[in-house]
Coordinates of C-alpha atoms in Angstrom, one line a residue:
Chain J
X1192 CA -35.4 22.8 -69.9
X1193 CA -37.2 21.0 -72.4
X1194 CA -34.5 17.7 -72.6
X1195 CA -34.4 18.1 -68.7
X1196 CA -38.5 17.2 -69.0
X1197 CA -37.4 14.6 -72.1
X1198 CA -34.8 12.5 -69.7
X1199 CA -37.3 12.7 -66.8
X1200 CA -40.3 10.7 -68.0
X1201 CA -43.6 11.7 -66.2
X1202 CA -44.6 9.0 -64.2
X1203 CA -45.0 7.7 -60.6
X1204 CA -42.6 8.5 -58.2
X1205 CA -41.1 5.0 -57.0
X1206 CA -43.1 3.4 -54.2
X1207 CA -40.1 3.5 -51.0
X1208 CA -42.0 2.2 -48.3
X1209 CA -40.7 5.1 -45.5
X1210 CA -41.9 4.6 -42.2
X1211 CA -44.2 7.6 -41.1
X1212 CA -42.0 8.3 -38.3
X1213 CA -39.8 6.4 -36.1
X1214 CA -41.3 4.5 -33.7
X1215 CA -41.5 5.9 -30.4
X1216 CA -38.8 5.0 -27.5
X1217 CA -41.6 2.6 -25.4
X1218 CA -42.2 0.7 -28.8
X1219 CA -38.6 -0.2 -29.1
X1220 CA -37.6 -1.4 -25.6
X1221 CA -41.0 -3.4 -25.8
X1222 CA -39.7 -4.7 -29.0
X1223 CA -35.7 -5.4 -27.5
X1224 CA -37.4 -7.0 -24.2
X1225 CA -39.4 -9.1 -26.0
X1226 CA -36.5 -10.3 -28.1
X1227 CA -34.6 -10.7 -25.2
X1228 CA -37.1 -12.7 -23.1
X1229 CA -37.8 -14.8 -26.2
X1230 CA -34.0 -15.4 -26.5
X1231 CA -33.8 -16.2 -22.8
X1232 CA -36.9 -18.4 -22.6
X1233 CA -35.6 -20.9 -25.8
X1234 CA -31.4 -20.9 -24.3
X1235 CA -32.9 -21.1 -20.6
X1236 CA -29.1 -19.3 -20.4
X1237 CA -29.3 -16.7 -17.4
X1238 CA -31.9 -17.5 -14.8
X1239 CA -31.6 -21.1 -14.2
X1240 CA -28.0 -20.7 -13.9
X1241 CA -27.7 -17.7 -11.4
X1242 CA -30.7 -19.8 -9.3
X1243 CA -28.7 -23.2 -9.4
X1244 CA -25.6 -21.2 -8.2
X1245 CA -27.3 -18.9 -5.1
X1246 CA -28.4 -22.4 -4.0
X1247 CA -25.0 -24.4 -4.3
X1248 CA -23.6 -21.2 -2.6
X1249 CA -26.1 -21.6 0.2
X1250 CA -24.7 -25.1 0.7
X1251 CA -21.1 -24.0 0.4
X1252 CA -22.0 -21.0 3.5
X1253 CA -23.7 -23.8 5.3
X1254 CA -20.2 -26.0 5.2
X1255 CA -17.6 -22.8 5.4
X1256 CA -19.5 -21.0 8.2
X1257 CA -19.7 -24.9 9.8
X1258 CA -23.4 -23.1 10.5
X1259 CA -26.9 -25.4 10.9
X1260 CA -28.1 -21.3 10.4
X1261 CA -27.4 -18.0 10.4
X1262 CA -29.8 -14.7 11.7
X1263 CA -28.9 -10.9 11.5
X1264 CA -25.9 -9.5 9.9
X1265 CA -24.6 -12.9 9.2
X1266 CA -27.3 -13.7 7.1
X1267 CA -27.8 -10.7 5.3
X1268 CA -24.0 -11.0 4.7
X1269 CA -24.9 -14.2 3.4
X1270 CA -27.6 -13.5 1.1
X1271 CA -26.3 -10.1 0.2
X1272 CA -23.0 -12.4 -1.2
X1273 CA -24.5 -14.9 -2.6
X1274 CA -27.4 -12.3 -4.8
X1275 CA -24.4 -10.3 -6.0
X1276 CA -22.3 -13.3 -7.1
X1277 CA -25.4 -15.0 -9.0
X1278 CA -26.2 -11.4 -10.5
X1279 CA -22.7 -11.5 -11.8
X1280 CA -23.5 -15.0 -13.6
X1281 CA -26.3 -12.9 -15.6
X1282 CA -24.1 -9.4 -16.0
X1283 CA -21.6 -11.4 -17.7
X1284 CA -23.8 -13.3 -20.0
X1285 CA -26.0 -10.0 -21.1
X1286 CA -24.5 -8.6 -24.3
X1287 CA -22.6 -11.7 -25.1
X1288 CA -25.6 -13.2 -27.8
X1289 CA -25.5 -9.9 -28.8
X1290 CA -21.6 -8.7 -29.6
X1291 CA -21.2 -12.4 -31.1
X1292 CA -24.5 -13.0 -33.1
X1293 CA -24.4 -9.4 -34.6
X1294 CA -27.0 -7.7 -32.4
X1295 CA -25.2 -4.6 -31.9
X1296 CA -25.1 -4.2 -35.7
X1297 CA -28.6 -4.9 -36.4
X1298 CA -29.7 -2.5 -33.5
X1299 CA -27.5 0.0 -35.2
X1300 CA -28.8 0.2 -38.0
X1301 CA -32.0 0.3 -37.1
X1302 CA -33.4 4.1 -37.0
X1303 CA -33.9 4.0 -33.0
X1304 CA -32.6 5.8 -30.1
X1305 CA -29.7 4.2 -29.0
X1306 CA -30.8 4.8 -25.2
X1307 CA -33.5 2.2 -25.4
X1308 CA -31.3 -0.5 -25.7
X1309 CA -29.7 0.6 -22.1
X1310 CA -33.1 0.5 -20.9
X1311 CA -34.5 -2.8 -22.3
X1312 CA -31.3 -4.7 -21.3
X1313 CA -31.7 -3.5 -17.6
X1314 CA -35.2 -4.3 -17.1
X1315 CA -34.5 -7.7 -19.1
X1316 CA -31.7 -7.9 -16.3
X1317 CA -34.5 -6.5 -13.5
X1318 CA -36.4 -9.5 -14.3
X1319 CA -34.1 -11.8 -14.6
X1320 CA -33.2 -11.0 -11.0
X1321 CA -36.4 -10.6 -9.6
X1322 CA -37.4 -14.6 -11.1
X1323 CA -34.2 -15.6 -9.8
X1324 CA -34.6 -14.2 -6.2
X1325 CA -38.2 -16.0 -6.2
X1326 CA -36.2 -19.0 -6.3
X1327 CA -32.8 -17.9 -4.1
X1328 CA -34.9 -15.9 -1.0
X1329 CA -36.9 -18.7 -0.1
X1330 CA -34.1 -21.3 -0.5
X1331 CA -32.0 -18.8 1.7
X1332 CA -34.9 -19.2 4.2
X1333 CA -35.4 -22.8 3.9
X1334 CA -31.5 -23.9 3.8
X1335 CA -29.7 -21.3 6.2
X1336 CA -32.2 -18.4 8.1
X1337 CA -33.3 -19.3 11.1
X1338 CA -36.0 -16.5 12.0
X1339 CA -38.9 -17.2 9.4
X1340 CA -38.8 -15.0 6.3
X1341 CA -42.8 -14.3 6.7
X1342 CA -43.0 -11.6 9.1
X1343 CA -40.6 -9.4 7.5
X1344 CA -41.3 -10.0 3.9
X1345 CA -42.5 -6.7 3.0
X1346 CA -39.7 -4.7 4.3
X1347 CA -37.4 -6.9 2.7
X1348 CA -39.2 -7.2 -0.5
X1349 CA -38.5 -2.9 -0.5
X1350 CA -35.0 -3.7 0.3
X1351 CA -34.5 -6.3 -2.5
X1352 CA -36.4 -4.1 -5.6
X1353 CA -34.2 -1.1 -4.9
X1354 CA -30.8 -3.2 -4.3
X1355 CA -32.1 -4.6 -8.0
X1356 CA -32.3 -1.8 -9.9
X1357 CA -29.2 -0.5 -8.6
X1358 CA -27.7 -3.8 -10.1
X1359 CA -29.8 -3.8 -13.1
X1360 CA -28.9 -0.6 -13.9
X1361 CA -24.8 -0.8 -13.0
X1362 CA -24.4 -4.3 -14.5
X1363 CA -26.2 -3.1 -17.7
X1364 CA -23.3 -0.3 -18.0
X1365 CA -20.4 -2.4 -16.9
X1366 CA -21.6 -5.5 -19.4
X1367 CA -21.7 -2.8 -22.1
X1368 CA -18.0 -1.5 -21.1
X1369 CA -16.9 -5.1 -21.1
X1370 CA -18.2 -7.4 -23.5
X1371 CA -16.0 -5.5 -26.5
X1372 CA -13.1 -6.4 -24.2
X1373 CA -11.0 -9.5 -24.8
X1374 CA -11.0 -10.2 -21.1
X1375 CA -14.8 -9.7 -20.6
X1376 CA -15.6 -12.6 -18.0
X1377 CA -12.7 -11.7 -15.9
X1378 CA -13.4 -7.2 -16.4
X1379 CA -17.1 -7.5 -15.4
X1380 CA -17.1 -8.7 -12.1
X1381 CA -13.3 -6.6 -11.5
X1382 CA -15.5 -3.3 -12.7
X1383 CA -18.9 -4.3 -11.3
X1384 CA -17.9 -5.1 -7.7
X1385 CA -16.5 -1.9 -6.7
X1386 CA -19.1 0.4 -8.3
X1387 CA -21.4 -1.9 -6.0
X1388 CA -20.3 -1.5 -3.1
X1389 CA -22.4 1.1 -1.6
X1390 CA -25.4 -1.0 -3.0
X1391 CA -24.1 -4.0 -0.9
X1392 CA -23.3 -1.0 2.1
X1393 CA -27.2 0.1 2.0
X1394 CA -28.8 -3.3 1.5
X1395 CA -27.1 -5.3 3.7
X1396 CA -27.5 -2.5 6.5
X1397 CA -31.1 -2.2 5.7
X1398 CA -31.4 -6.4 5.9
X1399 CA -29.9 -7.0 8.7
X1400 CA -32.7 -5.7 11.8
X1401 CA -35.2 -8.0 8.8
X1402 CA -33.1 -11.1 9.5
X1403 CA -32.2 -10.7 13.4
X1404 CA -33.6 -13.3 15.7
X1405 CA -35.1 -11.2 18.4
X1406 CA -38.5 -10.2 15.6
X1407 CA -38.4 -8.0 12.8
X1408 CA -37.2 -4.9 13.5
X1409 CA -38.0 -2.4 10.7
X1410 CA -35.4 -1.3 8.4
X1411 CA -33.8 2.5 8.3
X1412 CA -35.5 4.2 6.2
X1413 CA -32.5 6.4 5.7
X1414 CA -30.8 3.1 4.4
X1415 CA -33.9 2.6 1.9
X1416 CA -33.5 6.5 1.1
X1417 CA -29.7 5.9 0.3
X1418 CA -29.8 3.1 -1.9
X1419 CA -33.0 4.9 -3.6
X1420 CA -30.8 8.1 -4.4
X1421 CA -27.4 5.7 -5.7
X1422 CA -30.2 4.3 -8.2
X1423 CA -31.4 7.3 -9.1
X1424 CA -28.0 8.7 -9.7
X1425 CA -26.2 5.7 -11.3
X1426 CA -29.2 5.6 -13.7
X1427 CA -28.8 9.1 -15.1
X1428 CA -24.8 8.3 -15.2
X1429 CA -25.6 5.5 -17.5
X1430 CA -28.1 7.4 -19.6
X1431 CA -25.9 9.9 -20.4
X1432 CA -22.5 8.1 -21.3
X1433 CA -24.4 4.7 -22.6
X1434 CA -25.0 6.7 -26.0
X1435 CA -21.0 6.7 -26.1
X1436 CA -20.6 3.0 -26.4
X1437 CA -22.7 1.7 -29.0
X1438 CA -20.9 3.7 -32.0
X1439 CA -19.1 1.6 -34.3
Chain W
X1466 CA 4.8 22.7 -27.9
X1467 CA 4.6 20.1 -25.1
X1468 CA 7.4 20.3 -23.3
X1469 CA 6.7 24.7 -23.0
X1470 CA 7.0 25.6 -19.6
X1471 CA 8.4 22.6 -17.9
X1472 CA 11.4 23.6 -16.8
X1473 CA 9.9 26.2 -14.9
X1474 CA 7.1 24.4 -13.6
X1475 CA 9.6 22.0 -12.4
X1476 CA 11.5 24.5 -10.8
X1477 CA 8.4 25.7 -8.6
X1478 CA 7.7 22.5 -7.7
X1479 CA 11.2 21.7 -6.0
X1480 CA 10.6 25.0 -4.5
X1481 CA 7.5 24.7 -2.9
X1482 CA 8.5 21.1 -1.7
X1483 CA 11.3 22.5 0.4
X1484 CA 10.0 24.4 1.9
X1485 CA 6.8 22.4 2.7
X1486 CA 9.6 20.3 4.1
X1487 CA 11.3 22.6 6.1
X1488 CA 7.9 24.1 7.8
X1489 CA 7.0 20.4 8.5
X1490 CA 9.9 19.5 10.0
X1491 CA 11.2 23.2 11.2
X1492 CA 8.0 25.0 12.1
X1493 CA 4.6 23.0 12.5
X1494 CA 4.7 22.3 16.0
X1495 CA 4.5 18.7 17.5
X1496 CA 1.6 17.2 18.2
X1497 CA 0.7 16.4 21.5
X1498 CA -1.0 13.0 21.3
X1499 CA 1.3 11.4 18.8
X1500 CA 4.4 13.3 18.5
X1501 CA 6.5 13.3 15.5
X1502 CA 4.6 10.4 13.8
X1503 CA 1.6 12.8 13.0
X1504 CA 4.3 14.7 10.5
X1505 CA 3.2 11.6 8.1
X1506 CA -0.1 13.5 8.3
X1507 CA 1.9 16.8 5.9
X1508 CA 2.5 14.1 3.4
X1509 CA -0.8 11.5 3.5
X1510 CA -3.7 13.8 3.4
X1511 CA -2.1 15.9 0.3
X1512 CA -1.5 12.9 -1.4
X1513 CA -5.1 11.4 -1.1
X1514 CA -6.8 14.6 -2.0
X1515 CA -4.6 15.5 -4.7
X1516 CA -5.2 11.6 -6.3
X1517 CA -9.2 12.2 -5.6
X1518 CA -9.5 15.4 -7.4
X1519 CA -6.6 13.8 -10.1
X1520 CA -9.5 10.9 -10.8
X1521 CA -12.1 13.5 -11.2
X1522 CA -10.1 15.8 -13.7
X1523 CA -10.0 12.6 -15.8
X1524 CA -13.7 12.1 -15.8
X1525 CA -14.1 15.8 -16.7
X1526 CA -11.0 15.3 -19.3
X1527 CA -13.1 11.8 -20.4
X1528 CA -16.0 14.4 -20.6
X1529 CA -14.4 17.0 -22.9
X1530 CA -12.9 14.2 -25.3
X1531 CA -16.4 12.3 -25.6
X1532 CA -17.7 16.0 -26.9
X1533 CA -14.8 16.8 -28.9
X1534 CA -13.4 13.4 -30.1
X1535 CA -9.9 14.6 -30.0
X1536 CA -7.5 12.3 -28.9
X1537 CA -5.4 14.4 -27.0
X1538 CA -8.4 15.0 -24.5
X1539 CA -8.4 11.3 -23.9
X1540 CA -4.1 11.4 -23.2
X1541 CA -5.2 14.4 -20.7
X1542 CA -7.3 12.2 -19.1
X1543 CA -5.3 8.9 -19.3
X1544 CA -2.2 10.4 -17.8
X1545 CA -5.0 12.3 -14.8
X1546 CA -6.2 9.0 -13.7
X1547 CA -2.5 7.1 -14.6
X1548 CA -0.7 9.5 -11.8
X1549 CA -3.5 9.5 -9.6
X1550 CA -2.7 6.1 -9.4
X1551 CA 0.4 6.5 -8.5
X1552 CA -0.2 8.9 -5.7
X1553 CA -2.5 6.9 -4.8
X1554 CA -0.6 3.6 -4.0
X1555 CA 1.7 6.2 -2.2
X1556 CA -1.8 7.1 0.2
X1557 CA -2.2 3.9 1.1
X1558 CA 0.8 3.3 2.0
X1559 CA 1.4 6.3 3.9
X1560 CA -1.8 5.7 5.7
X1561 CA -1.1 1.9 6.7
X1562 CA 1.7 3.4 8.0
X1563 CA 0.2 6.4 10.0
X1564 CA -2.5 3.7 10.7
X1565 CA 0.0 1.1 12.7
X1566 CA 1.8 4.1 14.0
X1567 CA -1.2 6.0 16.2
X1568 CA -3.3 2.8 16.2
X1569 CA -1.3 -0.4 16.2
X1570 CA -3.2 -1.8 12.8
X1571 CA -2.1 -1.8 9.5
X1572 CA -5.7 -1.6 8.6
X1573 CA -8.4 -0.1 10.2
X1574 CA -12.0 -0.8 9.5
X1575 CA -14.2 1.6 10.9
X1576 CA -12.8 4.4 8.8
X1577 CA -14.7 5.8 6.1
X1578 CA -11.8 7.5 5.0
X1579 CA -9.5 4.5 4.1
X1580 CA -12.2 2.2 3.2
X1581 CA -13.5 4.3 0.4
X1582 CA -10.3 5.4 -0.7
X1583 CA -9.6 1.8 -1.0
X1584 CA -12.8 1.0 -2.9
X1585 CA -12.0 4.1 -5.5
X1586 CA -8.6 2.5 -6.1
X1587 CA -9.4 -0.9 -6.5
X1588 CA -12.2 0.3 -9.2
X1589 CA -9.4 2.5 -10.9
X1590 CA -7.1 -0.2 -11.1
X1591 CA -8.8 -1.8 -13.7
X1592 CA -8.6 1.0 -15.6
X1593 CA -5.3 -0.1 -17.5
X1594 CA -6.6 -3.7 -17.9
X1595 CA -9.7 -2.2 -19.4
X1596 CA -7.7 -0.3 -22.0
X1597 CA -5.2 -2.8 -22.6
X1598 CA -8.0 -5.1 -23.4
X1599 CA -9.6 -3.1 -26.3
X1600 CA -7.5 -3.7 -29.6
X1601 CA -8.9 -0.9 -31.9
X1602 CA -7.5 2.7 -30.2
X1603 CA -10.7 4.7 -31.3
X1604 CA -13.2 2.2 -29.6
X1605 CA -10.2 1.8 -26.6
X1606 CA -9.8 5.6 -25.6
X1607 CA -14.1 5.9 -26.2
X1608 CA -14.6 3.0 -24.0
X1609 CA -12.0 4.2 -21.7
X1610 CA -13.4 7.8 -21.5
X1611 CA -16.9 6.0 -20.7
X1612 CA -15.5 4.7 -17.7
X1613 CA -13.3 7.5 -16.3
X1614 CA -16.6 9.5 -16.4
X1615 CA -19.1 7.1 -14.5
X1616 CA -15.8 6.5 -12.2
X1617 CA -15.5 10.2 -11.7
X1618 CA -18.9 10.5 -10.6
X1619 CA -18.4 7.2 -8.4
X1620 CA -15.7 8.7 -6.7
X1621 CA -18.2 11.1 -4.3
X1622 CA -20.8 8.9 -4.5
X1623 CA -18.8 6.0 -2.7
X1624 CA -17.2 9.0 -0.4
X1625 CA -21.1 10.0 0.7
X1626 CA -22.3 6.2 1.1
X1627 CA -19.4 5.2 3.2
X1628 CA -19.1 7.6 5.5
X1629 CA -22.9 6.8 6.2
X1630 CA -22.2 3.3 7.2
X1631 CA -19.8 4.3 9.9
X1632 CA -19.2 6.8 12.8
X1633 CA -16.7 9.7 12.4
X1634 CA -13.8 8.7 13.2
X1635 CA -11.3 9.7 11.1
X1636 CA -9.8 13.2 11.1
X1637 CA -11.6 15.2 8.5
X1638 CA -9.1 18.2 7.9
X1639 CA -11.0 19.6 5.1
X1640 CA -14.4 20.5 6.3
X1641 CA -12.8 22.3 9.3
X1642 CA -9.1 23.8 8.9
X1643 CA -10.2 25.4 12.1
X1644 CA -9.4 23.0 14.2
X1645 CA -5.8 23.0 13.4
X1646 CA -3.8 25.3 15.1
X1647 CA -2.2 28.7 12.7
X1648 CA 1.1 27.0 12.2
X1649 CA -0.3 23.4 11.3
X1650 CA -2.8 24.9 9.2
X1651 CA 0.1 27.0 7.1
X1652 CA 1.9 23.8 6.9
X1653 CA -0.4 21.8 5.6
X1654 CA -1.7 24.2 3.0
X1655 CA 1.8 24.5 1.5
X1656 CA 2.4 20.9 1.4
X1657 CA -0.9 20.6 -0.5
X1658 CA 0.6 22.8 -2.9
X1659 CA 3.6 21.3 -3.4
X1660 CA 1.7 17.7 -3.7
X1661 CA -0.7 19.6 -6.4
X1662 CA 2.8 21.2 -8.1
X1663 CA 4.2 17.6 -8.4
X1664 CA 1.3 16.5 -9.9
X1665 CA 0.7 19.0 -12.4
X1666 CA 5.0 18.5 -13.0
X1667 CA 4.5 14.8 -12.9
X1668 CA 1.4 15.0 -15.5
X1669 CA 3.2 17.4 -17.7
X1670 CA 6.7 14.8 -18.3
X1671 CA 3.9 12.3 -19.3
X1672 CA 2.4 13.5 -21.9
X1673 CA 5.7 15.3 -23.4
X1674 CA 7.3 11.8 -23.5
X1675 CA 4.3 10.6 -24.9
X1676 CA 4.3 13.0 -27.3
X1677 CA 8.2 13.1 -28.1
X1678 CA 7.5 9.0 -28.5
X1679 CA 4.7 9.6 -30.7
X1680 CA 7.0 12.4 -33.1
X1681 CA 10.1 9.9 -33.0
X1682 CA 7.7 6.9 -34.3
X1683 CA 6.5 9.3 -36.9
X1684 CA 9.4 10.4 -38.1
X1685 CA 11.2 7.2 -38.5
X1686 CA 8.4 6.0 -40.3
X1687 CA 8.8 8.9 -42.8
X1688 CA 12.3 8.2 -42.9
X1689 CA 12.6 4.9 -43.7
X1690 CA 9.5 4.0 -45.0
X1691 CA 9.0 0.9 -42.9
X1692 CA 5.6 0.9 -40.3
X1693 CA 7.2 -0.5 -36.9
X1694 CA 5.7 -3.0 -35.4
X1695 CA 3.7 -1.1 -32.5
X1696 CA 2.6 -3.5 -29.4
X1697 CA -0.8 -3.6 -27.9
X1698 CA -0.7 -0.7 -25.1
X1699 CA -2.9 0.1 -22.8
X1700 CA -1.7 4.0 -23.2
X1701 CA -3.8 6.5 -26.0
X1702 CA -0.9 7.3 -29.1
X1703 CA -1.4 10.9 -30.5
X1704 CA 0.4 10.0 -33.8
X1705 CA -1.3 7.0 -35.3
X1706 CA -4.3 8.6 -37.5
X1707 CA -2.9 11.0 -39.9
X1708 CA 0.0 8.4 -41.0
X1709 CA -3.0 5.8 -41.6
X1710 CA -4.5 7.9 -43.4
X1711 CA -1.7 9.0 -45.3
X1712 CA -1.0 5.2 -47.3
X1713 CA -4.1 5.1 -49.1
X1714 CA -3.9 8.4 -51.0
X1715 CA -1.7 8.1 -53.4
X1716 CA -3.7 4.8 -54.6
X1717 CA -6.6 6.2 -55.9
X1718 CA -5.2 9.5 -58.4
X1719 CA -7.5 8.3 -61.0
X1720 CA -10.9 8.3 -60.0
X1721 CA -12.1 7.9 -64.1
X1722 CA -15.0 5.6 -63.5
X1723 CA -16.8 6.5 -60.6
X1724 CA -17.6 2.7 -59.5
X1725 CA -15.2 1.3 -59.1
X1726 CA -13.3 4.0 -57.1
X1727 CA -15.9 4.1 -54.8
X1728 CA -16.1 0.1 -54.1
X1729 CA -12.5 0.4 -53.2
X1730 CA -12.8 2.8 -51.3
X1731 CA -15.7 1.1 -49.5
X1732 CA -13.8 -1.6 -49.5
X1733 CA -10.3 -0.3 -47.8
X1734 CA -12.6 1.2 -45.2
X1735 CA -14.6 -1.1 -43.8
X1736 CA -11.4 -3.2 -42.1
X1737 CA -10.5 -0.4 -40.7
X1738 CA -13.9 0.7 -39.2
X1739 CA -15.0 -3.2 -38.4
X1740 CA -14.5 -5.4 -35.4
X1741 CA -10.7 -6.2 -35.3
X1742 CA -11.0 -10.2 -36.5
X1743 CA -8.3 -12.1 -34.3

């Protein structure tokens, strides 16, 4: 008792600096999307890319179709094509800083839910399609579409932010699945394209009456409803299994 | 303990395909419309609904091993999705054939049917290439089992989607086995038994060969000391932890000084848990 006191001077516990509690799951995806942004904003890596390729695609359709322009189903095939290729260009490059430059470790260690990394990476990839579309829709409606984009901009702006998040939201898993992969470039696009199909089914479907010559006809809403409920679904998919990948 | 009940399961199943075989060909009546090409249909639509339900039992398998971490959850559900496979290259053949038979086209594609079958199989064939691409086996069969579950799930989804897209065409026997007439109806039940026999049968000779494999490695490594050389696969090995961790043991009996046991310890772990380097 008394050499137990002896050994154990009486002084001031040592000052560990311990974080009241851990911050919340909002603080760290603002954290990770600011990271990311900053990261994309000094590489320029993603967006400038995925816009320069939508456009050279555009030219390529305009020469393969042998088409001065394209209305209805043909150009929503066209568009829906060309956004899904160029989205690929940014699914492939998502986790790559981050497998190579040790950001998986560092997020690791940190004392964070691991789920907020799912969600910052997929509205970093949300925004990096919605900046890129600013650039590829009206291109798409300058180069190729030969009913003006105008009247049916708000129906198709619906279409586009749904068809997004399913892609934010499915790319963000299949990058994960891929990037610890040897063949990464080639497995992304070989997983992604399949689990997008029914993305491609709705939007496209949806587009179509938006793009036809004979005036905007509105879009099914039971197309809208569709590709709403795949988001929805895919999301809580990728919540629950994203936890799996980031243990090493 | 793997090969239990094999023999008999066997057995059954070269049962019940006989005589799903004989009623087809002995009992079901012809069809009026296409005659003896519809037979095809005894063998196609067992095949594709046995593969479907195969890829979900490997997400649910993928489901238990994520919550368990045993790896022989993750075998379960690599051999699942590996003989779905199978069957299911045999669906779309049989279909292309059915197809060009009562049709004229190898391919239809207004049918919601084929098309998504087609899209589920072309997402499950990178299912090997995903493994096989993922040196470390604990990070391969987690990965994997990530994927077989969102796939799983995919499965329905893409069902629901693309049957939205198009009319109803195809013959849908399994909301309504009314339609069929008694005899047709028998027959095709059995011969969706026998299909689901042969894949249970087919399932089972995996993963006791895989096992027997893993047991003959392991042994011959206790025999002659010697680790042999084990190529990249893209299938799960049972046997490969407990003889891994077997070599270090006998290297640290004399634990006298506290430190510097525990920095090699530290230090013959972390290549073992890091980022394979080549």
């Amino acid at each position: 008792m008394s050499t137990g006191s002896a050994t154990h001077p009486p002084s001031t516990p040592p000052t560990i600096r311990v974080h009241p509690r851990p911050p919340g799951v909002a603080a760290v995806v603002l954290a990770l999307l600011r990271k990311e942004f900053l990261v994309e904003l000094r590489t320029l890596e993603s967006v400038p890319g995925m816009a320069l390729f939508a456009v050279s695609t555009f030219v390529v359709f305009h020469f393969a179709l042998d088409a001065t322009s394209v209305s209805g189903k043909e150009a929503s095939g066209v568009l829906w094509v060309t956004l899904l290729f160029a989205a690929m260009l940014g699914v492939n490059r998502l986790f790559v800083a981050d497998a190579e430059q040790g950001g998986f470790d560092a997020f690791l260690l940190a004392p964070v839910d691991r789920s907020a990394l799912l969600i910052a990476k997929a509205l970093a990839l949300l925004a990096y399609l919605v900046v890129f579309e600013l650039v590829a829709v009206p291109a798409f409606g300058l180069l190729l579409l030969e009913p003006s984009l105008g009247q049916s901009m708000p129906d198709l702006l619906a279409v586009l932010a749904l068809a997004d998040i399913g892609i934010a939201v499915i790319g963000t898993l299949v990058a994960a699945l891929a990037v610890q992969t040897r063949a990464r470039d080639l497995l992304g696009p070989l997983l992604a394209l399949p689990l997008l199909v029914p993305i491609v089914i709705g939007a496209a479907k949806a587009s179509a009456p938006l793009l036809a010559i004979t005036g905007a006809g509105g879009s099914p809403t039971r197309w809208l409803l569709g590709l709403a409920l795949y988001d929805l679904v895919f999301g809580l998919i990728a919540y629950a299994v994203f936890d799996f990948l980031l243990e090493d | 303990m793997y090969g239990r009940g094999l023999r008999p399961l066997s057995l059954a199943t070269a049962a019940a395909f006989t005589v799903a075989l004989g009623l087809v060909f002995f009992y079901a009546p012809l069809e009026a419309d296409q005659g003896f090409v519809q037979k095809i249909f005894y063998v196609h639509v067992p095949l594709a609904i046995v593969s479907l339900c195969g890829f979900v039992l490997g997400g649910l398998l993928a489901i238990q091993h994520l919550r368990t971490r045993d790896s022989r959850w993750d075998m379960r559900s690599y051999v699942a999705i590996h003989m779905s496979l199978i069957l299911g290259v045999g669906t779309l053949i049989t279909g292309s054939i059915w197809a060009k038979a009562s049709w004229g086209h190898w391919w239809v594609w207004d049918e919601p049917t084929l098309v998504s079958f087609l899209i589920v199989f072309l997402l499950y064939a990178t299912y090997q290439p995903l493994r096989f691409s993922i040196e470390d086996p604990e990070r391969q069969s987690r990965y994997a089992s990530v994927f077989a579950i969102a796939a799983g799930a995919f499965v329905p989804l893409n069902f629901a989607a693309v049957r939205m897209s198009t009319g109803y065409v195809h013959p849908r026997v399994l909301g309504d086995t009314s339609n069929l007439p008694g005899p047709m109806a028998l027959t095709f039940l059995v011969s969706l038994l026998a299909m689901a026999l042969l894949y249970a049968t087919l399932c089972k000779y995996e993963m006791t060969a895989k096992h027997a494999r893993g047991q003959v490695r392991a042994l011959r490594r206790k025999l002659s000391g010697e680790v042999p050389a084990q190529g990249r696969s893209a299938a799960p090995r049972l046997s490969g932890p407990p003889a891994l961790s077997g070599t270090p043991a006998p290297s640290a009996p004399a634990p006298l000084s506290p430190r510097p046991a525990g920095a090699t310890a530290t230090g013959s772990t972390t290549p073992a848990v890091g980022r394979p380097g080549g």
